[in-house]
Amino acid sequence: MLEVQDIKREVETLSHRLGKTQDYLDIPALSAKIQDLEQLAAQPNFWDNQTAAQTTLQELNDLKSHIQQYHQWKTSLEDTKAILELLELESDPGLLQEAETNVTQLSRELDRWELEQMLSGPYDAEGAVLTINAGAGGTDAQDWAEMLLRMYTRWAEDRGYQVHLSEISAGDEAGLKSATLEITGRYAYGYLKSEKGTHRLVRISPFNANGKRQTSFAGVEVMPILAQSVELEIPDKDLKIDTFRSGGKGGQNVNKVETGVRVEHVPTGIAVRCTEERSQQQNKEKALARLKAKLLIIAQEQRAQEIAQIRGDMVEAAWGNQIRNYVFHPYQMVKDLRTEVETSAITDVMNGELDPFIQAYLRQENQLVESGAV
């Protein structure tokens, strides 16, 4: 348990951080904006354009939540200061514990809020489609892909996101060849975009009778789930659409008719496939939406890099391309090669403890933006 003087120092630090948060939010301007949007929402013709109306209401709710959150933080800090005054008069372990809990929780919430301010990309606030593909390494790589699927599922569920396994292709002997997760929730894409790339595993292979060490790879691709209001026209001549039998569970039509759809953008060679819906039309619509997301992200990133460099599905999941190493043997370590962040708590990482890696990447990218490097 912290001492009173330790908590006082924490309170001073939090007061400074909350002051910076207040300046950043500009509460008077925020309140004026809320009033303007409320007046707009009260107009008789507000719902004539439902898409615009929903966008306005979402912005209004976001602004209100910012002010509400700030006032909650301010109240918590004031309550903690009051507790410290009481502790100056009389020692009370219960009050001391309450004060420590308050500063710990407030610090964590400010950490998360400050991190979210770095998620300012046009699609950072959206949900995410995360695809895992087994790379070099045979059966071990397919097993590794399944391990990553579990890791990302746990990460998302621990953060309160909704997770849907929309597609999976089983491995030949074990694991999986590919899998796609739809992760729904605010800032899912903003956080997970840092995971795009090749992930390398080193371990004693459970599939090798001689117990030899094996290196295997899996590729991760991340795209946003776009709002319906986002528009991108793709000429029909640029699309190649194939259908196939989906296979697996999903209804009586799945194995009898060609409900699965693969859509390729011919100029770039980018392709997506969708099998999770019961009808071909539904799968086609979903595949086109995912293709649109890929093309928009590529257009956004193309300012700094060529398409061949940024396309997740163009990077070979093999030696020399990895963003992160996971070493199970002869020692235990997970190390991100971009930020140099590492940990020996490999079990925690595989159970979804990815935030230290994600946060370090976002802070690094933010520093590069502020310095003008990108």
Short mmCIF file of C-alpha atoms in Angstrom, two decimals, residues 14-358:
data_model
loop_
_atom_site.label_atom_id
_atom_site.label_comp_id
_atom_site.label_asym_id
_atom_site.label_seq_id
_atom_site.Cartn_x
_atom_site.Cartn_y
_atom_site.Cartn_z
CA LEU A 14 -2.80 13.79 -11.96
CA SER A 15 -3.86 17.41 -11.36
CA HIS A 16 -1.32 18.52 -13.96
CA ARG A 17 -2.44 15.86 -16.44
CA LEU A 18 -6.11 16.71 -15.91
CA GLY A 19 -5.31 20.38 -16.51
CA LYS A 20 -3.74 19.48 -19.85
CA THR A 21 -6.78 17.35 -20.65
CA GLN A 22 -9.08 20.29 -19.91
CA ASP A 23 -7.05 22.54 -22.21
CA TYR A 24 -7.10 19.89 -24.93
CA LEU A 25 -10.84 19.39 -24.72
CA ASP A 26 -11.59 23.14 -24.51
CA ILE A 27 -14.73 22.60 -22.41
CA PRO A 28 -16.44 25.95 -23.30
CA ALA A 29 -16.04 25.29 -27.03
CA LEU A 30 -17.20 21.70 -26.53
CA SER A 31 -20.33 22.86 -24.68
CA ALA A 32 -21.11 25.37 -27.43
CA LYS A 33 -20.73 22.67 -30.08
CA ILE A 34 -23.08 20.38 -28.16
CA GLN A 35 -25.67 23.15 -27.99
CA ASP A 36 -25.42 23.73 -31.75
CA LEU A 37 -25.86 20.03 -32.52
CA GLU A 38 -28.82 19.74 -30.14
CA GLN A 39 -30.52 22.63 -31.93
CA LEU A 40 -29.82 20.95 -35.26
CA ALA A 41 -31.26 17.65 -34.02
CA ALA A 42 -34.43 19.45 -32.92
CA GLN A 43 -35.21 20.69 -36.45
CA PRO A 44 -38.37 19.19 -38.05
CA ASN A 45 -36.48 18.02 -41.15
CA PHE A 46 -33.56 16.51 -39.20
CA TRP A 47 -34.40 12.92 -40.17
CA ASP A 48 -34.95 13.63 -43.87
CA ASN A 49 -31.41 12.41 -44.45
CA GLN A 50 -31.08 9.45 -42.07
CA THR A 51 -27.39 8.83 -42.75
CA ALA A 52 -26.47 12.44 -41.97
CA ALA A 53 -28.76 12.42 -38.93
CA GLN A 54 -27.11 9.31 -37.49
CA THR A 55 -23.67 10.83 -38.05
CA THR A 56 -24.74 13.99 -36.24
CA LEU A 57 -26.19 12.05 -33.30
CA GLN A 58 -23.01 9.98 -33.04
CA GLU A 59 -20.92 13.15 -32.90
CA LEU A 60 -23.28 14.62 -30.29
CA ASN A 61 -23.05 11.53 -28.10
CA ASP A 62 -19.26 11.49 -28.41
CA LEU A 63 -18.97 15.14 -27.34
CA LYS A 64 -21.29 14.59 -24.38
CA SER A 65 -19.31 11.54 -23.29
CA HIS A 66 -16.08 13.59 -23.36
CA ILE A 67 -17.53 16.21 -21.01
CA GLN A 68 -19.12 13.61 -18.75
CA GLN A 69 -15.84 11.70 -18.53
CA TYR A 70 -13.87 14.85 -17.70
CA HIS A 71 -16.27 15.77 -14.88
CA GLN A 72 -16.04 12.23 -13.49
CA TRP A 73 -12.26 12.48 -13.42
CA LYS A 74 -12.40 15.91 -11.79
CA THR A 75 -14.80 14.65 -9.11
CA SER A 76 -12.60 11.64 -8.40
CA LEU A 77 -9.55 13.87 -7.98
CA GLU A 78 -11.39 16.26 -5.68
CA ASP A 79 -12.65 13.33 -3.60
CA THR A 80 -9.09 12.05 -3.25
CA LYS A 81 -7.86 15.48 -2.13
CA ALA A 82 -10.61 15.54 0.51
CA ILE A 83 -9.54 12.10 1.74
CA LEU A 84 -5.94 13.31 2.06
CA GLU A 85 -7.10 16.21 4.21
CA LEU A 86 -8.86 13.77 6.53
CA LEU A 87 -5.77 11.59 6.69
CA GLU A 88 -3.77 14.62 7.83
CA LEU A 89 -6.00 14.72 10.90
CA GLU A 90 -6.25 11.00 11.63
CA SER A 91 -4.74 7.81 10.24
CA ASP A 92 -7.32 5.51 8.62
CA PRO A 93 -6.22 2.44 6.62
CA GLY A 94 -9.60 2.24 4.90
CA LEU A 95 -9.43 5.83 3.64
CA LEU A 96 -5.81 5.35 2.61
CA GLN A 97 -6.80 2.32 0.53
CA GLU A 98 -9.66 4.30 -1.06
CA ALA A 99 -7.29 7.13 -1.98
CA GLU A 100 -4.81 4.70 -3.52
CA THR A 101 -7.58 3.01 -5.52
CA ASN A 102 -8.77 6.40 -6.79
CA VAL A 103 -5.37 7.54 -8.05
CA THR A 104 -4.59 4.17 -9.61
CA GLN A 105 -7.87 4.05 -11.51
CA LEU A 106 -7.67 7.70 -12.60
CA SER A 107 -4.10 7.22 -13.83
CA ARG A 108 -5.12 4.18 -15.90
CA GLU A 109 -8.11 5.99 -17.40
CA LEU A 110 -6.00 9.02 -18.32
CA ASP A 111 -3.39 6.69 -19.85
CA ARG A 112 -6.04 5.16 -22.06
CA TRP A 113 -7.60 8.52 -22.95
CA GLU A 114 -4.23 10.05 -23.85
CA LEU A 115 -3.47 7.03 -26.01
CA GLU A 116 -6.79 7.34 -27.81
CA GLN A 117 -5.94 10.93 -28.75
CA MET A 118 -3.19 9.44 -30.88
CA LEU A 119 -5.81 7.46 -32.80
CA SER A 120 -6.68 10.32 -35.12
CA GLY A 121 -6.62 8.48 -38.43
CA PRO A 122 -9.80 8.65 -40.55
CA TYR A 123 -10.74 5.04 -39.70
CA ASP A 124 -9.08 4.56 -36.29
CA ALA A 125 -12.38 4.72 -34.41
CA GLU A 126 -13.91 1.91 -36.47
CA GLY A 127 -14.12 -1.81 -35.84
CA ALA A 128 -11.56 -4.12 -37.42
CA VAL A 129 -11.34 -7.13 -39.71
CA LEU A 130 -8.25 -9.13 -38.75
CA THR A 131 -7.04 -11.93 -41.02
CA ILE A 132 -4.39 -14.49 -40.05
CA ASN A 133 -2.59 -16.57 -42.69
CA ALA A 134 -0.17 -19.40 -41.99
CA GLY A 135 3.20 -18.74 -43.60
CA ALA A 136 6.45 -20.66 -43.95
CA GLY A 137 6.83 -23.60 -41.57
CA GLY A 138 4.35 -26.25 -42.68
CA THR A 139 2.19 -27.78 -39.96
CA ASP A 140 3.94 -25.74 -37.29
CA ALA A 141 3.00 -22.53 -39.09
CA GLN A 142 -0.62 -23.63 -39.29
CA ASP A 143 -0.59 -24.42 -35.57
CA TRP A 144 1.01 -21.01 -34.94
CA ALA A 145 -1.78 -19.32 -36.89
CA GLU A 146 -4.33 -20.96 -34.60
CA MET A 147 -2.39 -19.79 -31.54
CA LEU A 148 -2.48 -16.22 -32.85
CA LEU A 149 -6.22 -16.51 -33.47
CA ARG A 150 -6.71 -17.41 -29.81
CA MET A 151 -4.39 -14.58 -28.71
CA TYR A 152 -6.26 -11.88 -30.63
CA THR A 153 -9.65 -13.25 -29.62
CA ARG A 154 -8.67 -13.03 -25.96
CA TRP A 155 -7.26 -9.53 -26.38
CA ALA A 156 -10.47 -8.30 -27.97
CA GLU A 157 -12.78 -9.99 -25.47
CA ASP A 158 -10.77 -8.63 -22.53
CA ARG A 159 -11.31 -5.12 -23.88
CA GLY A 160 -15.05 -5.65 -24.15
CA TYR A 161 -15.16 -5.86 -27.95
CA GLN A 162 -17.58 -8.12 -29.80
CA VAL A 163 -15.71 -10.85 -31.65
CA HIS A 164 -17.04 -12.89 -34.55
CA LEU A 165 -15.07 -15.61 -36.33
CA SER A 166 -16.31 -14.93 -39.84
CA GLU A 167 -14.14 -17.37 -41.77
CA ILE A 168 -11.71 -20.20 -41.08
CA SER A 169 -9.81 -22.66 -43.25
CA ALA A 170 -8.56 -25.69 -41.32
CA GLY A 171 -4.96 -26.88 -41.59
CA ASP A 172 -3.98 -30.12 -43.27
CA GLU A 173 -2.95 -31.88 -40.05
CA ALA A 174 -3.46 -29.30 -37.29
CA GLY A 175 -4.11 -25.62 -36.78
CA LEU A 176 -5.45 -23.49 -39.61
CA LYS A 177 -4.41 -22.11 -42.97
CA SER A 178 -6.31 -18.86 -42.52
CA ALA A 179 -8.95 -17.24 -40.33
CA THR A 180 -10.79 -13.92 -40.27
CA LEU A 181 -12.08 -12.15 -37.16
CA GLU A 182 -14.58 -9.31 -37.15
CA ILE A 183 -13.90 -7.21 -34.04
CA THR A 184 -16.60 -4.64 -33.35
CA GLY A 185 -16.06 -1.74 -30.98
CA ARG A 186 -14.71 1.79 -30.84
CA TYR A 187 -11.02 2.13 -31.76
CA ALA A 188 -10.59 -1.58 -32.54
CA TYR A 189 -8.92 -0.74 -35.85
CA GLY A 190 -6.86 2.07 -34.34
CA TYR A 191 -5.31 -0.32 -31.85
CA LEU A 192 -4.99 -3.39 -34.05
CA LYS A 193 -3.47 -1.69 -37.09
CA SER A 194 -0.16 -2.00 -35.22
CA GLU A 195 -0.42 -5.81 -35.55
CA LYS A 196 -0.23 -5.91 -39.34
CA GLY A 197 2.82 -7.85 -40.47
CA THR A 198 4.65 -11.14 -40.03
CA HIS A 199 4.84 -12.84 -36.62
CA ARG A 200 7.69 -15.34 -36.06
CA LEU A 201 7.61 -18.26 -33.61
CA VAL A 202 10.60 -20.26 -32.36
CA ARG A 203 9.91 -23.41 -30.30
CA ILE A 204 10.44 -27.14 -29.96
CA SER A 205 8.08 -28.54 -32.55
CA PRO A 206 5.31 -30.79 -31.16
CA PHE A 207 5.03 -32.24 -34.68
CA ASN A 208 8.66 -33.34 -34.92
CA ALA A 209 9.40 -36.81 -33.52
CA ASN A 210 13.03 -35.82 -32.87
CA GLY A 211 12.04 -32.82 -30.77
CA LYS A 212 13.91 -30.34 -32.95
CA ARG A 213 13.57 -26.57 -32.71
CA GLN A 214 11.32 -25.15 -35.40
CA THR A 215 10.86 -21.61 -36.74
CA SER A 216 7.50 -20.80 -38.27
CA PHE A 217 5.68 -17.72 -39.49
CA ALA A 218 2.17 -16.30 -39.80
CA GLY A 219 0.97 -13.12 -41.48
CA VAL A 220 -1.58 -10.75 -39.96
CA GLU A 221 -3.61 -8.29 -42.01
CA VAL A 222 -5.90 -5.66 -40.46
CA MET A 223 -8.55 -3.54 -42.17
CA PRO A 224 -11.30 -1.29 -40.76
CA ILE A 225 -15.00 -2.05 -40.78
CA LEU A 226 -16.25 0.96 -42.70
CA ALA A 227 -19.43 2.88 -41.98
CA GLN A 228 -22.07 2.71 -44.69
CA SER A 229 -21.62 6.46 -45.27
CA VAL A 230 -18.08 5.87 -46.59
CA GLU A 231 -18.25 5.82 -50.36
CA LEU A 232 -15.84 4.43 -52.93
CA GLU A 233 -16.84 3.74 -56.49
CA ILE A 234 -15.14 0.71 -58.05
CA PRO A 235 -15.82 0.24 -61.78
CA ASP A 236 -17.27 -3.15 -62.64
CA LYS A 237 -14.49 -3.68 -65.21
CA ASP A 238 -11.97 -3.61 -62.32
CA LEU A 239 -13.67 -6.48 -60.50
CA LYS A 240 -13.37 -10.22 -61.01
CA ILE A 241 -16.01 -12.16 -59.06
CA ASP A 242 -15.89 -15.93 -58.57
CA THR A 243 -18.27 -18.16 -56.64
CA PHE A 244 -17.67 -21.49 -54.94
CA ARG A 245 -19.19 -23.89 -52.45
CA SER A 246 -18.50 -22.66 -48.95
CA GLY A 247 -18.18 -25.94 -47.06
CA GLY A 248 -18.57 -26.40 -43.32
CA LYS A 249 -21.48 -25.32 -41.17
CA GLY A 250 -23.91 -22.58 -42.02
CA GLY A 251 -27.15 -23.98 -43.36
CA GLN A 252 -28.43 -26.44 -45.91
CA ASN A 253 -27.39 -24.33 -48.90
CA VAL A 254 -23.73 -24.19 -47.93
CA ASN A 255 -22.53 -27.45 -49.45
CA LYS A 256 -25.10 -27.67 -52.26
CA VAL A 257 -24.87 -24.30 -54.04
CA GLU A 258 -22.09 -21.82 -54.68
CA THR A 259 -22.73 -19.33 -51.86
CA GLY A 260 -19.07 -18.45 -51.26
CA VAL A 261 -17.76 -15.38 -53.11
CA ARG A 262 -14.24 -14.26 -54.03
CA VAL A 263 -13.82 -10.70 -55.30
CA GLU A 264 -10.56 -9.54 -56.87
CA HIS A 265 -9.61 -5.95 -57.68
CA VAL A 266 -7.87 -6.58 -60.99
CA PRO A 267 -5.64 -3.45 -61.15
CA THR A 268 -3.98 -4.20 -57.79
CA GLY A 269 -4.49 -7.96 -57.53
CA ILE A 270 -6.08 -7.53 -54.09
CA ALA A 271 -8.65 -10.24 -53.37
CA VAL A 272 -11.08 -11.01 -50.56
CA ARG A 273 -13.35 -13.97 -50.02
CA CYS A 274 -16.48 -14.35 -47.92
CA THR A 275 -18.34 -17.54 -46.99
CA GLU A 276 -20.08 -16.86 -43.69
CA GLU A 277 -23.51 -15.79 -45.01
CA ARG A 278 -26.17 -18.17 -46.28
CA SER A 279 -26.72 -16.48 -49.65
CA GLN A 280 -24.37 -15.59 -52.47
CA GLN A 281 -25.67 -12.01 -52.58
CA GLN A 282 -24.98 -11.42 -48.89
CA ASN A 283 -21.47 -12.81 -49.24
CA LYS A 284 -20.89 -10.64 -52.30
CA GLU A 285 -21.94 -7.48 -50.44
CA LYS A 286 -19.71 -8.32 -47.50
CA ALA A 287 -16.74 -9.15 -49.73
CA LEU A 288 -17.15 -5.88 -51.62
CA ALA A 289 -17.25 -3.95 -48.33
CA ARG A 290 -13.99 -5.57 -47.21
CA LEU A 291 -12.38 -4.90 -50.57
CA LYS A 292 -13.41 -1.26 -50.29
CA ALA A 293 -11.78 -1.06 -46.87
CA LYS A 294 -8.53 -2.50 -48.20
CA LEU A 295 -8.42 -0.07 -51.11
CA LEU A 296 -9.11 2.96 -48.92
CA ILE A 297 -6.39 2.05 -46.44
CA ILE A 298 -3.95 1.46 -49.26
CA ALA A 299 -4.80 4.85 -50.77
CA GLN A 300 -4.22 6.43 -47.37
CA GLU A 301 -0.86 4.72 -46.82
CA GLN A 302 0.32 5.15 -50.39
CA ARG A 303 1.38 8.69 -49.61
CA ALA A 304 4.44 7.24 -47.89
CA GLN A 305 4.92 3.82 -49.48
CA GLU A 306 4.27 1.89 -52.66
CA ILE A 307 1.38 -0.58 -52.80
CA ALA A 308 3.73 -3.56 -52.94
CA GLN A 309 5.26 -2.50 -49.61
CA ILE A 310 2.09 -1.86 -47.62
CA ARG A 311 -0.18 -4.69 -48.77
CA GLY A 312 -0.32 -7.17 -45.93
CA ASP A 313 -1.12 -10.04 -48.29
CA MET A 314 1.88 -9.19 -50.50
CA VAL A 315 4.42 -9.52 -47.68
CA GLU A 316 5.72 -13.06 -47.54
CA ALA A 317 5.35 -14.53 -44.04
CA ALA A 318 8.91 -15.77 -43.87
CA TRP A 319 12.47 -14.82 -42.86
CA GLY A 320 13.38 -11.14 -42.85
CA ASN A 321 9.85 -9.74 -42.82
CA GLN A 322 8.76 -10.20 -39.21
CA ILE A 323 7.57 -7.39 -36.94
CA ARG A 324 7.64 -9.47 -33.75
CA ASN A 325 9.46 -12.56 -32.50
CA TYR A 326 7.93 -15.05 -30.06
CA VAL A 327 10.61 -17.33 -28.62
CA PHE A 328 9.49 -20.33 -26.57
CA HIS A 329 12.86 -22.13 -26.63
CA PRO A 330 15.74 -22.08 -25.64
CA TYR A 331 14.54 -19.11 -23.56
CA GLN A 332 11.20 -17.28 -23.31
CA MET A 333 10.81 -13.84 -24.82
CA VAL A 334 8.49 -11.81 -27.00
CA LYS A 335 10.17 -8.86 -28.73
CA ASP A 336 8.75 -6.27 -31.09
CA LEU A 337 11.40 -5.43 -33.68
CA ARG A 338 9.97 -1.99 -34.43
CA THR A 339 9.86 -0.55 -30.90
CA GLU A 340 12.34 -2.88 -29.13
CA VAL A 341 9.69 -3.58 -26.44
CA GLU A 342 10.16 -7.06 -25.02
CA THR A 343 8.91 -9.28 -22.21
CA SER A 344 9.61 -12.73 -20.82
CA ALA A 345 5.96 -13.15 -19.75
CA ILE A 346 5.18 -15.12 -22.87
CA THR A 347 2.16 -16.91 -21.36
CA ASP A 348 0.52 -13.57 -20.62
CA VAL A 349 1.14 -12.39 -24.16
CA MET A 350 -0.40 -15.51 -25.67
CA ASN A 351 -3.39 -14.95 -23.38
CA GLY A 352 -3.96 -11.55 -24.95
CA GLU A 353 -1.68 -9.17 -23.01
CA LEU A 354 -0.73 -7.13 -26.07
CA ASP A 355 -1.25 -3.57 -24.79
CA PRO A 356 2.43 -2.81 -24.01
CA PHE A 357 3.35 -3.62 -27.63
CA ILE A 358 0.38 -1.74 -29.10
#
